[in-house]
Amino acid sequence: MTTTDPSPARSSSWLPAWQPNDPAFWEAEGKTRAWRTLWVTTFGLTLAFAVWFMVSAIVVRLNDIGFALSKDQLFWLTAMPGLAAGLTRLRHMFLVPTYGSRLTLTVSTLGLLIPAVGWGLAVQNPQTPYWVLLALAFLAGMGGGNFSSFMPSTSLFFPKKMQGTALGIQAGIGNFGVSLVQFLTPWVVGVNLFWFLGSKSENWVFAGKTQQIWLQNASWVYIPWLIAAAALSWWLIRSVPIKANVKEQLAIFGDKHTWIMTSIYMMTFGAFSGLAAAFPLLIKTLYGGFENAPLPLKFAFLGPLIGSTVRVLFGLIADKTGGAVLTTVSAIGMAVCAVLVTFYVTPTGLEQFPMFVATMLGIFFFSGIGNASTFRQMPIIFNPPQSAGVIGWTAAIAAFGPFIVSMLISFTLTAAGNVKPFFFGLAVFCLFNLALNWWFYNRPGAEKPS
């Protein structure tokens, strides 16, 4: 990978040169452009995450407005965006070096208009075939796929010493899209925002009461913002002049540390994204049968909100402390909280609900620490040509989190009648990654201290 102009014909979109690790270049030109690019792409990434997770906020109300879907079908709908995110992230790994940041980020943002429009149309008709809902859920997952273009792109704009901060800010604020969609949905569906399109309301039946809602707003509200983000990407972003052939990009798979960091990031972001997608439906499944049951989205948004905030803060901290020690803290904290959750997943009354939420929020808190620390570790463990590829690859695999978590929860509910085995399994997985991180990166004399 080089930072010289690969083709004069592309000069309108590609910068002629880019040397962020040169202090003189950084102060004279690099800093302003890098930070401007970061804020534009962070705005787009936040919307991408919102589209990715909007299905988790929609499915909890489908049966209440006239759909007749089983628990398995609902969990499949929450899982499909994760499947799509993982698959499309694998494709996104190779887009920025080939087409550049400007074109890749603009087109990928415009593509999210398809599920945003589609879900708004589908929810207005309870007779919408299930396969259509599955297809739309899959398409929503393209928002998660965008991550593997946005993050490697950002890593190219900043010097190595600032990548923990830059990536922590972008990923952390981008993760707010998860919390945003779960917090915003209950508000926007209560107002006829799109009356000028002839938008019709649905009858929402909850706790024996009926009220009018406009569930289509849960996806349509993002349409104007997606258009704005795509326009900003095209007008304000230019591409770093890199040249990376496929052989260079595939070389990462011959390095054992690629696979170790993939497992560790699956523990942190895989759990974060998976539980964020499943949390609303999990609340409804476990506590929805009690009188005066809690509204899932009233509490579910707190998990990704906490995890996202922590990711931003600890991105700054990781640049000072190093990432490995914080990953150790993350693994221990997640394992402990996962075990504690098991005491509250077979409730006998609503008095157990506060502790269920608190222990779940503990998992989100410690996963946020790990999400920040791992993105500090990767640019240190790998050289610049490899680090962007590793970030893209690990992000792609971890994006399967919503699919894996939703499927495992559905399976354990069917097989065991409760979700205790899932959370015990999560604790074991965290301890496994704790050992990997300590041995290779955190112990005295570690192979790759980071």
Short mmCIF file of C-alpha atoms in Angstrom, two decimals:
data_model
loop_
_atom_site.label_atom_id
_atom_site.label_comp_id
_atom_site.label_asym_id
_atom_site.label_seq_id
_atom_site.Cartn_x
_atom_site.Cartn_y
_atom_site.Cartn_z
CA MET A 1 0.00 0.00 0.00
CA THR A 2 1.38 3.40 -0.95
CA THR A 3 0.23 6.99 -0.51
CA THR A 4 1.12 8.36 -3.91
CA ASP A 5 -1.42 9.11 -6.60
CA PRO A 6 -2.20 5.79 -8.32
CA SER A 7 -3.74 7.46 -11.38
CA PRO A 8 -3.74 11.10 -12.51
CA ALA A 9 -7.12 10.49 -14.14
CA ARG A 10 -8.62 10.05 -10.70
CA SER A 11 -7.25 13.31 -9.29
CA SER A 12 -10.68 14.93 -8.88
CA SER A 13 -11.66 12.30 -6.33
CA TRP A 14 -8.25 11.19 -5.09
CA LEU A 15 -5.81 13.33 -3.13
CA PRO A 16 -2.42 13.76 -4.84
CA ALA A 17 -0.54 12.70 -1.70
CA TRP A 18 -1.27 11.79 1.89
CA GLN A 19 1.38 11.48 4.65
CA PRO A 20 -0.40 11.76 8.04
CA ASN A 21 2.63 10.45 9.96
CA ASP A 22 4.73 13.38 8.71
CA PRO A 23 4.32 16.06 11.43
CA ALA A 24 4.80 18.95 8.99
CA PHE A 25 2.24 17.58 6.53
CA TRP A 26 -0.19 16.82 9.35
CA GLU A 27 -0.09 20.34 10.77
CA ALA A 28 -0.13 22.10 7.41
CA GLU A 29 -2.86 20.13 5.65
CA GLY A 30 -3.62 16.73 7.09
CA LYS A 31 -5.26 17.62 10.38
CA THR A 32 -8.06 19.80 8.96
CA ARG A 33 -9.02 17.37 6.22
CA ALA A 34 -8.81 14.32 8.47
CA TRP A 35 -11.11 15.75 11.14
CA ARG A 36 -13.58 17.08 8.57
CA THR A 37 -13.70 13.67 6.94
CA LEU A 38 -14.12 11.99 10.33
CA TRP A 39 -17.20 14.05 11.24
CA VAL A 40 -18.86 13.52 7.85
CA THR A 41 -18.25 9.78 7.89
CA THR A 42 -19.28 9.47 11.55
CA PHE A 43 -22.62 11.08 10.67
CA GLY A 44 -23.08 8.56 7.86
CA LEU A 45 -22.00 5.63 10.04
CA THR A 46 -24.48 6.59 12.77
CA LEU A 47 -27.29 6.46 10.22
CA ALA A 48 -25.97 3.17 8.86
CA PHE A 49 -26.16 1.63 12.34
CA ALA A 50 -29.66 3.02 12.79
CA VAL A 51 -30.83 1.33 9.59
CA TRP A 52 -29.06 -1.88 10.62
CA PHE A 53 -30.87 -2.02 13.97
CA MET A 54 -34.22 -0.49 13.07
CA VAL A 55 -35.59 -4.01 12.54
CA SER A 56 -35.00 -4.81 16.23
CA ALA A 57 -37.21 -1.84 17.14
CA ILE A 58 -39.90 -2.72 14.61
CA VAL A 59 -40.34 -6.45 15.29
CA VAL A 60 -41.48 -6.00 18.89
CA ARG A 61 -44.63 -4.27 17.59
CA LEU A 62 -45.46 -6.32 14.50
CA ASN A 63 -47.81 -8.76 16.25
CA ASP A 64 -49.42 -5.89 18.13
CA ILE A 65 -50.55 -4.25 14.87
CA GLY A 66 -52.03 -7.35 13.25
CA PHE A 67 -49.16 -9.59 12.15
CA ALA A 68 -49.18 -13.21 13.38
CA LEU A 69 -45.54 -14.24 13.70
CA SER A 70 -44.11 -16.91 16.02
CA LYS A 71 -41.23 -16.29 18.44
CA ASP A 72 -38.88 -18.13 16.10
CA GLN A 73 -39.98 -15.99 13.16
CA LEU A 74 -39.44 -12.81 15.17
CA PHE A 75 -35.96 -13.88 16.27
CA TRP A 76 -35.14 -14.74 12.65
CA LEU A 77 -36.11 -11.19 11.67
CA THR A 78 -33.74 -9.78 14.31
CA ALA A 79 -31.04 -12.18 13.12
CA MET A 80 -31.14 -11.48 9.38
CA PRO A 81 -29.57 -7.98 9.54
CA GLY A 82 -26.59 -9.51 11.34
CA LEU A 83 -26.19 -12.16 8.66
CA ALA A 84 -26.27 -9.50 5.96
CA ALA A 85 -23.90 -7.21 7.86
CA GLY A 86 -21.27 -9.92 8.18
CA LEU A 87 -21.51 -10.96 4.54
CA THR A 88 -21.48 -7.42 3.14
CA ARG A 89 -18.61 -6.39 5.42
CA LEU A 90 -16.50 -9.05 3.73
CA ARG A 91 -17.20 -7.29 0.44
CA HIS A 92 -16.60 -3.83 1.91
CA MET A 93 -13.07 -4.82 2.95
CA PHE A 94 -11.91 -4.44 -0.65
CA LEU A 95 -13.94 -1.41 -1.77
CA VAL A 96 -12.01 1.55 -0.36
CA PRO A 97 -8.61 0.55 -1.84
CA THR A 98 -10.31 -0.06 -5.20
CA TYR A 99 -12.87 2.73 -5.52
CA GLY A 100 -11.76 5.18 -2.83
CA SER A 101 -13.55 6.61 0.19
CA ARG A 102 -15.60 9.19 -1.71
CA LEU A 103 -17.41 6.86 -4.11
CA THR A 104 -17.65 3.90 -1.72
CA LEU A 105 -19.18 5.83 1.18
CA THR A 106 -21.56 7.82 -1.03
CA VAL A 107 -22.99 4.81 -2.87
CA SER A 108 -23.20 2.60 0.22
CA THR A 109 -25.16 5.31 2.05
CA LEU A 110 -27.60 5.75 -0.83
CA GLY A 111 -28.16 1.97 -0.87
CA LEU A 112 -29.71 2.17 2.59
CA LEU A 113 -32.71 3.98 1.12
CA ILE A 114 -33.97 0.61 -0.17
CA PRO A 115 -34.69 -0.97 3.24
CA ALA A 116 -35.71 2.39 4.74
CA VAL A 117 -38.45 2.81 2.13
CA GLY A 118 -39.32 -0.89 1.99
CA TRP A 119 -39.97 -1.40 5.70
CA GLY A 120 -42.24 1.63 5.79
CA LEU A 121 -44.38 0.11 3.06
CA ALA A 122 -44.34 -3.44 4.47
CA VAL A 123 -45.52 -2.69 8.00
CA GLN A 124 -48.67 -0.99 6.72
CA ASN A 125 -50.03 -4.33 5.48
CA PRO A 126 -50.26 -7.26 7.97
CA GLN A 127 -50.64 -9.56 4.96
CA THR A 128 -47.10 -8.80 3.80
CA PRO A 129 -45.50 -12.21 3.13
CA TYR A 130 -42.95 -13.35 5.66
CA TRP A 131 -40.31 -13.84 2.97
CA VAL A 132 -40.62 -10.16 2.09
CA LEU A 133 -39.99 -9.22 5.72
CA LEU A 134 -36.95 -11.52 5.77
CA ALA A 135 -35.61 -9.92 2.59
CA LEU A 136 -36.10 -6.42 3.98
CA ALA A 137 -34.42 -7.44 7.24
CA PHE A 138 -31.47 -8.73 5.24
CA LEU A 139 -31.26 -5.50 3.24
CA ALA A 140 -31.30 -3.45 6.46
CA GLY A 141 -28.14 -5.31 7.41
CA MET A 142 -26.30 -3.47 4.63
CA GLY A 143 -26.05 -0.64 7.14
CA GLY A 144 -23.89 -2.85 9.32
CA GLY A 145 -21.81 -3.79 6.31
CA ASN A 146 -20.87 -0.15 5.72
CA PHE A 147 -18.75 -0.26 8.88
CA SER A 148 -15.99 -2.15 7.07
CA SER A 149 -15.59 0.67 4.59
CA PHE A 150 -15.97 3.55 7.04
CA MET A 151 -13.51 2.34 9.67
CA PRO A 152 -10.60 1.26 7.42
CA SER A 153 -11.06 4.53 5.53
CA THR A 154 -10.71 6.52 8.75
CA SER A 155 -7.59 4.57 9.74
CA LEU A 156 -5.92 5.84 6.55
CA PHE A 157 -6.60 9.51 7.33
CA PHE A 158 -4.97 9.67 10.80
CA PRO A 159 -1.42 9.11 12.07
CA LYS A 160 -0.86 5.89 13.98
CA LYS A 161 -0.57 7.66 17.35
CA MET A 162 -4.11 9.09 16.96
CA GLN A 163 -5.90 6.08 15.50
CA GLY A 164 -7.20 4.87 18.85
CA THR A 165 -8.84 8.25 19.38
CA ALA A 166 -10.17 8.63 15.82
CA LEU A 167 -11.49 5.09 15.52
CA GLY A 168 -12.92 5.24 19.03
CA ILE A 169 -14.82 8.44 18.22
CA GLN A 170 -16.16 7.13 14.92
CA ALA A 171 -17.10 3.67 16.12
CA GLY A 172 -18.45 4.93 19.43
CA ILE A 173 -20.63 7.67 17.98
CA GLY A 174 -21.58 5.36 15.11
CA ASN A 175 -22.73 2.82 17.68
CA PHE A 176 -25.09 5.49 19.03
CA GLY A 177 -27.17 4.68 15.96
CA VAL A 178 -28.24 1.50 17.74
CA SER A 179 -29.41 3.38 20.80
CA LEU A 180 -30.87 6.15 18.66
CA VAL A 181 -33.20 3.84 16.76
CA GLN A 182 -34.46 2.13 19.93
CA PHE A 183 -34.94 5.44 21.75
CA LEU A 184 -36.42 7.35 18.81
CA THR A 185 -38.85 4.72 17.52
CA PRO A 186 -41.47 4.97 20.33
CA TRP A 187 -41.60 8.74 19.78
CA VAL A 188 -41.74 8.97 16.01
CA VAL A 189 -44.37 6.23 15.58
CA GLY A 190 -46.81 8.25 17.66
CA VAL A 191 -46.99 11.14 15.17
CA ASN A 192 -48.22 11.25 11.58
CA LEU A 193 -44.96 12.65 10.23
CA PHE A 194 -45.67 11.75 6.61
CA TRP A 195 -49.29 12.89 6.31
CA PHE A 196 -48.44 14.56 3.00
CA LEU A 197 -47.81 11.07 1.54
CA GLY A 198 -51.21 9.81 2.65
CA SER A 199 -49.61 7.76 5.44
CA LYS A 200 -52.19 5.70 7.34
CA SER A 201 -52.09 4.70 10.99
CA GLU A 202 -52.19 1.20 12.47
CA ASN A 203 -54.08 0.03 15.57
CA TRP A 204 -51.53 -0.86 18.23
CA VAL A 205 -52.88 -3.17 20.95
CA PHE A 206 -50.74 -3.29 24.10
CA ALA A 207 -51.75 -4.24 27.65
CA GLY A 208 -55.40 -4.36 26.61
CA LYS A 209 -55.37 -0.81 25.26
CA THR A 210 -55.62 0.30 21.64
CA GLN A 211 -54.02 3.41 20.21
CA GLN A 212 -53.09 4.75 16.78
CA ILE A 213 -49.44 4.55 15.67
CA TRP A 214 -47.56 5.02 12.41
CA LEU A 215 -44.98 2.24 12.54
CA GLN A 216 -43.75 3.14 9.05
CA ASN A 217 -42.13 6.21 10.61
CA ALA A 218 -39.61 3.89 12.29
CA SER A 219 -37.84 3.53 8.94
CA TRP A 220 -39.01 6.51 6.91
CA VAL A 221 -37.64 9.00 9.43
CA TYR A 222 -34.10 8.19 8.22
CA ILE A 223 -34.73 8.84 4.51
CA PRO A 224 -33.95 12.60 4.40
CA TRP A 225 -30.91 12.16 6.62
CA LEU A 226 -29.50 9.38 4.44
CA ILE A 227 -29.82 11.62 1.40
CA ALA A 228 -28.03 14.42 3.28
CA ALA A 229 -25.23 12.08 4.42
CA ALA A 230 -24.68 10.82 0.87
CA ALA A 231 -24.52 14.38 -0.45
CA LEU A 232 -21.99 15.42 2.22
CA SER A 233 -19.86 12.36 1.46
CA TRP A 234 -19.73 13.25 -2.22
CA TRP A 235 -19.05 16.95 -1.71
CA LEU A 236 -16.61 16.91 1.20
CA ILE A 237 -14.70 13.61 1.10
CA ARG A 238 -11.72 12.85 -1.09
CA SER A 239 -9.95 9.51 -1.30
CA VAL A 240 -6.52 8.73 0.12
CA PRO A 241 -4.22 7.74 -2.77
CA ILE A 242 -3.54 4.12 -1.90
CA LYS A 243 -2.70 1.17 -4.03
CA ALA A 244 -3.25 -2.28 -2.54
CA ASN A 245 -3.46 -5.41 -4.61
CA VAL A 246 -5.48 -8.45 -3.61
CA LYS A 247 -2.37 -10.40 -2.63
CA GLU A 248 -1.39 -7.73 -0.11
CA GLN A 249 -4.87 -7.65 1.33
CA LEU A 250 -5.12 -11.45 1.60
CA ALA A 251 -1.74 -11.67 3.36
CA ILE A 252 -3.43 -10.90 6.67
CA PHE A 253 -4.95 -14.38 6.73
CA GLY A 254 -1.53 -15.97 7.06
CA ASP A 255 -0.91 -14.14 10.33
CA LYS A 256 -2.14 -15.92 13.47
CA HIS A 257 -2.79 -12.56 15.14
CA THR A 258 -5.53 -11.87 12.60
CA TRP A 259 -7.44 -14.87 13.93
CA ILE A 260 -6.71 -14.07 17.57
CA MET A 261 -7.99 -10.51 17.22
CA THR A 262 -11.00 -11.79 15.28
CA SER A 263 -11.98 -13.97 18.24
CA ILE A 264 -11.40 -11.16 20.73
CA TYR A 265 -13.42 -8.66 18.70
CA MET A 266 -16.20 -11.21 18.34
CA MET A 267 -16.30 -11.27 22.15
CA THR A 268 -16.58 -7.49 22.40
CA PHE A 269 -18.44 -6.16 19.36
CA GLY A 270 -20.07 -9.47 18.48
CA ALA A 271 -21.69 -9.57 21.93
CA PHE A 272 -22.47 -5.85 21.87
CA SER A 273 -24.21 -5.89 18.48
CA GLY A 274 -25.89 -9.25 19.07
CA LEU A 275 -27.35 -8.36 22.45
CA ALA A 276 -28.33 -4.89 21.22
CA ALA A 277 -30.42 -6.51 18.48
CA ALA A 278 -31.94 -9.15 20.75
CA PHE A 279 -32.43 -7.05 23.91
CA PRO A 280 -35.89 -5.62 23.07
CA LEU A 281 -37.31 -9.00 22.06
CA LEU A 282 -35.59 -10.67 25.02
CA ILE A 283 -37.31 -8.25 27.42
CA LYS A 284 -40.66 -8.95 25.80
CA THR A 285 -40.10 -12.72 25.82
CA LEU A 286 -38.91 -12.98 29.44
CA TYR A 287 -40.99 -10.27 31.14
CA GLY A 288 -43.81 -9.53 28.71
CA GLY A 289 -46.21 -12.02 30.28
CA PHE A 290 -46.54 -10.19 33.59
CA GLU A 291 -49.24 -7.66 34.36
CA ASN A 292 -48.04 -4.11 33.66
CA ALA A 293 -45.16 -5.55 31.65
CA PRO A 294 -42.37 -3.11 30.76
CA LEU A 295 -42.22 -1.57 27.30
CA PRO A 296 -39.11 -3.17 25.75
CA LEU A 297 -37.83 -0.09 23.91
CA LYS A 298 -38.12 2.02 27.06
CA PHE A 299 -35.17 0.10 28.48
CA ALA A 300 -33.44 -1.61 25.55
CA PHE A 301 -31.87 1.61 24.21
CA LEU A 302 -29.85 2.00 27.43
CA GLY A 303 -27.59 -0.95 26.54
CA PRO A 304 -26.19 0.36 23.27
CA LEU A 305 -26.20 3.92 24.67
CA ILE A 306 -23.89 2.88 27.51
CA GLY A 307 -21.71 0.71 25.29
CA SER A 308 -21.34 3.46 22.69
CA THR A 309 -20.50 6.15 25.25
CA VAL A 310 -17.90 3.94 26.89
CA ARG A 311 -16.35 3.16 23.50
CA VAL A 312 -15.80 6.85 22.81
CA LEU A 313 -14.33 7.57 26.25
CA PHE A 314 -12.07 4.54 26.35
CA GLY A 315 -10.81 5.18 22.83
CA LEU A 316 -9.12 8.25 24.32
CA ILE A 317 -7.93 6.30 27.38
CA ALA A 318 -6.55 3.43 25.28
CA ASP A 319 -4.17 5.80 23.47
CA LYS A 320 -2.58 6.49 26.87
CA THR A 321 -2.76 3.11 28.63
CA GLY A 322 -2.47 0.76 25.66
CA GLY A 323 -5.25 -1.53 24.53
CA ALA A 324 -4.31 -4.94 25.94
CA VAL A 325 -4.82 -4.09 29.60
CA LEU A 326 -8.27 -2.66 28.86
CA THR A 327 -9.21 -5.74 26.84
CA THR A 328 -8.34 -7.81 29.91
CA VAL A 329 -10.66 -5.67 32.03
CA SER A 330 -13.36 -6.01 29.37
CA ALA A 331 -13.17 -9.81 29.24
CA ILE A 332 -13.31 -10.21 33.02
CA GLY A 333 -16.20 -7.77 33.40
CA MET A 334 -18.24 -9.34 30.60
CA ALA A 335 -17.75 -12.85 32.00
CA VAL A 336 -18.85 -11.85 35.49
CA CYS A 337 -21.92 -9.97 34.26
CA ALA A 338 -22.92 -12.82 31.93
CA VAL A 339 -23.01 -15.19 34.90
CA LEU A 340 -24.97 -12.69 37.02
CA VAL A 341 -27.63 -12.31 34.28
CA THR A 342 -28.54 -16.00 34.65
CA PHE A 343 -30.11 -15.28 38.06
CA TYR A 344 -32.78 -13.11 36.41
CA VAL A 345 -33.72 -14.86 33.14
CA THR A 346 -36.31 -17.18 34.70
CA PRO A 347 -38.34 -14.51 36.52
CA THR A 348 -41.20 -15.15 38.89
CA GLY A 349 -42.21 -11.50 39.01
CA LEU A 350 -41.41 -7.99 37.83
CA GLU A 351 -39.39 -7.30 40.98
CA GLN A 352 -36.49 -9.14 39.27
CA PHE A 353 -36.61 -6.93 36.18
CA PRO A 354 -34.39 -4.08 37.50
CA MET A 355 -31.54 -6.51 38.25
CA PHE A 356 -31.97 -8.17 34.86
CA VAL A 357 -31.57 -4.80 33.17
CA ALA A 358 -28.66 -3.82 35.43
CA THR A 359 -26.65 -6.98 34.73
CA MET A 360 -27.35 -6.71 31.00
CA LEU A 361 -26.15 -3.11 31.08
CA GLY A 362 -22.99 -4.39 32.77
CA ILE A 363 -22.28 -6.56 29.73
CA PHE A 364 -22.79 -3.57 27.45
CA PHE A 365 -20.50 -1.41 29.62
CA PHE A 366 -17.57 -3.82 29.54
CA SER A 367 -18.09 -4.65 25.86
CA GLY A 368 -17.76 -0.92 25.15
CA ILE A 369 -14.36 -0.90 26.85
CA GLY A 370 -13.26 -3.84 24.72
CA ASN A 371 -14.59 -2.33 21.52
CA ALA A 372 -12.37 0.69 22.09
CA SER A 373 -9.28 -1.18 23.27
CA THR A 374 -9.20 -3.69 20.42
CA PHE A 375 -9.21 -0.90 17.86
CA ARG A 376 -6.21 0.55 19.65
CA GLN A 377 -4.46 -2.83 19.59
CA MET A 378 -4.85 -3.63 15.90
CA PRO A 379 -2.90 -0.65 14.48
CA ILE A 380 -0.09 -1.54 16.93
CA ILE A 381 -0.04 -5.29 16.26
CA PHE A 382 -0.13 -4.89 12.46
CA ASN A 383 1.73 -2.54 10.13
CA PRO A 384 -0.26 0.17 8.25
CA PRO A 385 -0.92 -1.81 5.05
CA GLN A 386 -2.25 -4.73 7.09
CA SER A 387 -4.04 -2.92 9.90
CA ALA A 388 -6.82 -1.49 7.70
CA GLY A 389 -7.47 -4.96 6.28
CA VAL A 390 -7.51 -6.57 9.72
CA ILE A 391 -9.90 -3.92 11.02
CA GLY A 392 -12.19 -4.60 8.08
CA TRP A 393 -11.99 -8.38 8.50
CA THR A 394 -12.53 -8.50 12.27
CA ALA A 395 -15.40 -6.03 11.92
CA ALA A 396 -16.95 -8.24 9.25
CA ILE A 397 -16.89 -11.37 11.39
CA ALA A 398 -18.10 -9.55 14.52
CA ALA A 399 -21.02 -8.16 12.50
CA PHE A 400 -22.44 -11.67 12.48
CA GLY A 401 -23.12 -11.04 16.19
CA PRO A 402 -26.84 -10.21 15.81
CA PHE A 403 -27.36 -13.32 13.68
CA ILE A 404 -25.42 -15.65 15.98
CA VAL A 405 -26.82 -14.25 19.24
CA SER A 406 -30.44 -14.22 18.05
CA MET A 407 -30.16 -17.77 16.71
CA LEU A 408 -28.49 -19.06 19.88
CA ILE A 409 -31.11 -17.41 22.09
CA SER A 410 -33.91 -18.85 19.98
CA PHE A 411 -32.28 -22.30 20.07
CA THR A 412 -31.70 -22.32 23.84
CA LEU A 413 -35.24 -21.10 24.49
CA THR A 414 -36.54 -24.04 22.44
CA ALA A 415 -34.11 -26.66 23.75
CA ALA A 416 -33.79 -25.68 27.41
CA GLY A 417 -36.87 -23.53 27.97
CA ASN A 418 -34.73 -20.60 29.13
CA VAL A 419 -31.64 -18.64 28.07
CA LYS A 420 -29.29 -19.62 30.92
CA PRO A 421 -27.14 -21.86 28.66
CA PHE A 422 -26.58 -18.95 26.29
CA PHE A 423 -25.23 -16.64 29.00
CA PHE A 424 -23.07 -19.36 30.56
CA GLY A 425 -21.64 -19.99 27.10
CA LEU A 426 -20.94 -16.28 26.68
CA ALA A 427 -19.04 -16.27 29.99
CA VAL A 428 -16.88 -19.21 28.87
CA PHE A 429 -16.15 -17.51 25.55
CA CYS A 430 -15.05 -14.36 27.39
CA LEU A 431 -12.67 -16.36 29.58
CA PHE A 432 -11.21 -18.06 26.50
CA ASN A 433 -10.48 -14.67 24.93
CA LEU A 434 -9.14 -13.37 28.23
CA ALA A 435 -6.49 -16.10 28.06
CA LEU A 436 -5.63 -15.29 24.43
CA ASN A 437 -5.28 -11.58 25.11
CA TRP A 438 -3.19 -12.06 28.25
CA TRP A 439 -0.81 -14.55 26.66
CA PHE A 440 -0.13 -12.78 23.37
CA TYR A 441 -0.56 -9.10 24.26
CA ASN A 442 -0.80 -8.33 27.97
CA ARG A 443 1.59 -10.49 30.01
CA PRO A 444 5.19 -9.48 30.69
CA GLY A 445 7.23 -10.61 27.71
CA ALA A 446 4.16 -10.93 25.49
CA GLU A 447 4.78 -11.55 21.79
CA LYS A 448 2.99 -8.40 20.64
CA PRO A 449 2.52 -6.00 23.57
CA SER A 450 -0.22 -3.58 22.64
#
